Coordinates of C-alpha atoms in Angstrom, one line a residue:
M1 CA 0.0 0.0 0.0
I2 CA 2.8 2.5 0.9
H3 CA 4.5 1.8 -2.4
A4 CA 1.3 2.8 -4.2
V5 CA 1.0 6.0 -2.2
L6 CA 4.6 6.8 -2.9
T7 CA 4.0 6.2 -6.6
V8 CA 1.2 8.7 -6.6
V9 CA 3.2 11.3 -4.7
L10 CA 6.0 10.9 -7.2
M11 CA 3.7 12.2 -9.9
I12 CA 4.2 15.7 -8.4
F13 CA 7.7 15.8 -9.8
P14 CA 7.2 15.4 -13.5
A15 CA 4.1 17.6 -13.5
L16 CA 5.9 20.5 -11.8
V17 CA 9.1 20.2 -13.7
I18 CA 7.3 20.1 -17.1
L19 CA 5.2 23.1 -15.9
G20 CA 8.4 25.0 -15.0
G21 CA 10.0 24.2 -18.4
V22 CA 6.9 25.3 -20.3
R23 CA 6.5 28.5 -18.3
D24 CA 10.1 29.4 -19.0
L25 CA 9.7 28.6 -22.7
V26 CA 6.6 30.8 -23.2
S27 CA 7.3 33.7 -20.7
Y28 CA 11.0 33.5 -19.8
R29 CA 9.9 33.2 -16.1
I30 CA 9.6 30.3 -13.7
P31 CA 7.3 31.3 -10.9
N32 CA 8.7 30.8 -7.4
W33 CA 5.7 28.7 -6.4
I34 CA 6.8 25.9 -8.7
S35 CA 10.2 25.5 -7.0
L36 CA 8.5 25.9 -3.5
A37 CA 6.0 23.2 -4.5
L38 CA 8.8 20.9 -5.6
I39 CA 10.5 21.4 -2.2
A40 CA 7.2 20.7 -0.3
G41 CA 6.5 17.8 -2.6
F42 CA 10.0 16.4 -1.8
A43 CA 9.3 16.5 1.9
L44 CA 6.1 14.5 1.3
A45 CA 7.9 12.1 -1.0
A46 CA 10.8 11.6 1.3
G47 CA 8.5 10.9 4.3
T48 CA 6.6 8.4 2.2
G49 CA 9.9 7.0 0.9
L50 CA 11.1 6.4 4.4
A51 CA 7.9 4.6 5.2
A52 CA 8.5 2.5 2.1
G53 CA 12.0 1.4 3.2
M54 CA 14.2 4.2 1.8
S55 CA 17.1 4.8 4.1
L56 CA 17.6 8.0 6.1
G57 CA 21.1 8.2 4.5
A58 CA 19.5 8.3 1.0
V59 CA 17.3 11.2 2.1
G60 CA 20.3 12.9 3.5
L61 CA 22.1 12.5 0.2
N62 CA 19.2 14.0 -1.7
L63 CA 19.3 17.0 0.7
A64 CA 23.0 17.4 0.1
V65 CA 22.6 17.2 -3.7
G66 CA 19.9 19.8 -3.5
A67 CA 22.1 22.1 -1.4
G68 CA 25.0 21.6 -3.7
A69 CA 22.9 22.3 -6.7
L70 CA 21.6 25.5 -5.1
A71 CA 25.1 26.7 -4.5
V72 CA 26.0 26.0 -8.1
G73 CA 22.8 27.6 -9.4
V74 CA 23.4 30.7 -7.3
A75 CA 27.0 30.9 -8.7
M76 CA 25.7 30.6 -12.3
F77 CA 23.1 33.2 -11.6
A78 CA 25.7 35.6 -10.1
L79 CA 27.8 35.1 -13.3
G80 CA 24.8 35.9 -15.4
W81 CA 24.8 32.5 -17.1
I82 CA 21.2 31.6 -16.0
G83 CA 18.2 33.4 -14.5
G84 CA 17.1 33.2 -10.9
G85 CA 14.1 31.0 -11.7
D86 CA 16.5 28.6 -13.5
A87 CA 18.8 28.4 -10.5
K88 CA 15.8 27.6 -8.1
L89 CA 14.3 25.1 -10.5
F90 CA 17.7 23.4 -11.0
A91 CA 18.2 23.0 -7.2
A92 CA 14.6 21.9 -6.5
A93 CA 14.8 19.3 -9.2
A94 CA 18.2 18.1 -7.9
L95 CA 16.7 17.6 -4.5
W96 CA 14.4 15.0 -6.0
I97 CA 17.0 13.4 -8.2
G98 CA 19.6 12.8 -5.5
W99 CA 22.7 10.6 -5.7
P100 CA 23.9 9.0 -8.0
S101 CA 21.3 10.1 -10.5
V102 CA 22.6 13.7 -10.3
E103 CA 25.4 12.7 -12.7
S104 CA 22.9 11.9 -15.5
Y105 CA 20.8 15.0 -14.5
L106 CA 23.8 17.3 -15.0
A107 CA 24.9 15.6 -18.3
V108 CA 21.5 15.6 -19.9
T109 CA 20.8 19.1 -18.7
A110 CA 24.0 20.4 -20.2
L111 CA 23.5 18.5 -23.5
S112 CA 19.9 19.7 -23.7
G113 CA 21.0 23.3 -23.0
G114 CA 23.5 23.1 -25.8
A115 CA 20.9 21.7 -28.2
L116 CA 18.4 24.3 -27.2
S117 CA 21.0 27.1 -27.7
L118 CA 21.8 25.7 -31.2
L119 CA 18.1 25.6 -32.1
L120 CA 17.6 29.2 -30.9
L121 CA 20.6 30.3 -32.9
S122 CA 19.0 28.8 -36.0
L123 CA 15.7 30.5 -35.2
R124 CA 17.5 33.8 -34.8
A125 CA 19.1 33.5 -38.3
P126 CA 17.8 36.2 -40.7
A127 CA 16.4 33.5 -43.0
A128 CA 14.3 31.9 -40.3
R129 CA 13.1 35.0 -38.5
T130 CA 10.6 36.0 -41.2
F131 CA 8.8 32.6 -40.7
V132 CA 9.1 32.7 -36.9
L133 CA 7.7 36.2 -36.6
A134 CA 4.4 34.9 -38.2
G135 CA 3.8 32.7 -35.2
P136 CA 2.6 33.4 -31.7
A137 CA 4.3 36.3 -29.7
W138 CA 6.1 33.9 -27.3
F139 CA 7.6 32.0 -30.2
A140 CA 8.7 35.2 -32.0
R141 CA 10.4 36.3 -28.8
L142 CA 12.5 33.1 -28.9
A143 CA 13.8 34.2 -32.3
E144 CA 14.9 37.7 -31.0
P145 CA 18.6 38.2 -31.5
G146 CA 20.3 38.8 -28.2
E147 CA 17.4 37.3 -26.2
S148 CA 18.4 34.8 -23.5
V149 CA 17.9 31.1 -23.5
P150 CA 14.9 29.7 -21.5
Y151 CA 17.2 27.2 -19.7
G152 CA 14.3 25.8 -17.6
V153 CA 13.5 23.7 -20.7
A154 CA 16.9 22.0 -20.5
I155 CA 16.6 21.6 -16.8
A156 CA 13.2 19.9 -17.2
V157 CA 14.6 17.5 -19.9
G158 CA 17.6 16.6 -17.7
A159 CA 15.4 16.1 -14.6
L160 CA 12.9 13.9 -16.5
A161 CA 15.7 11.8 -18.0
A162 CA 17.4 11.2 -14.6
F163 CA 14.3 10.8 -12.4
P164 CA 13.5 7.1 -13.2
A165 CA 16.9 6.1 -11.7
S166 CA 16.5 8.3 -8.6
T167 CA 16.4 6.7 -5.1
L168 CA 12.8 7.9 -4.6
V169 CA 11.6 6.0 -7.7
Q170 CA 13.6 3.0 -6.7
A171 CA 12.0 3.0 -3.3
A172 CA 8.5 3.1 -4.9
T173 CA 9.3 0.2 -7.2
A174 CA 11.0 -2.0 -4.5
H175 CA 8.9 -4.8 -3.1

């Protein structure tokens, strides 16, 4: 029964991460409530995970990974590499991902960010801009030369790719 409850609680993560990525894509903003909801959801998932047999050490590692990701995200924000919402989403997702899945989270996020950047560069090319400008305003904004990259999209892709191997998901599927 507890494994079924944990499985339902784990649905919070993909829903909120996808929402964060989509909001960043269409508005270049990730509302604070999404990251806060991820943190609150993690507390619920960790408590349920402990009841399902997840070790306290594993929860501690998730907390450490989240804290480390927050430090890295704040540094990247301070350097102007990512926005504040990106830094918060990055850390909140890392909290759920934990160790050792954080390695694939970082790798897929970086690769997705690179692919997204190349896609945006191609949209911002003069030949493509005329077609892009005929679309919705949010899409046209993506094609604006000099506009930033909605990195929340890459964070969401990396998080979704790494989540199935996370200790929380493993606790839900253990019998």
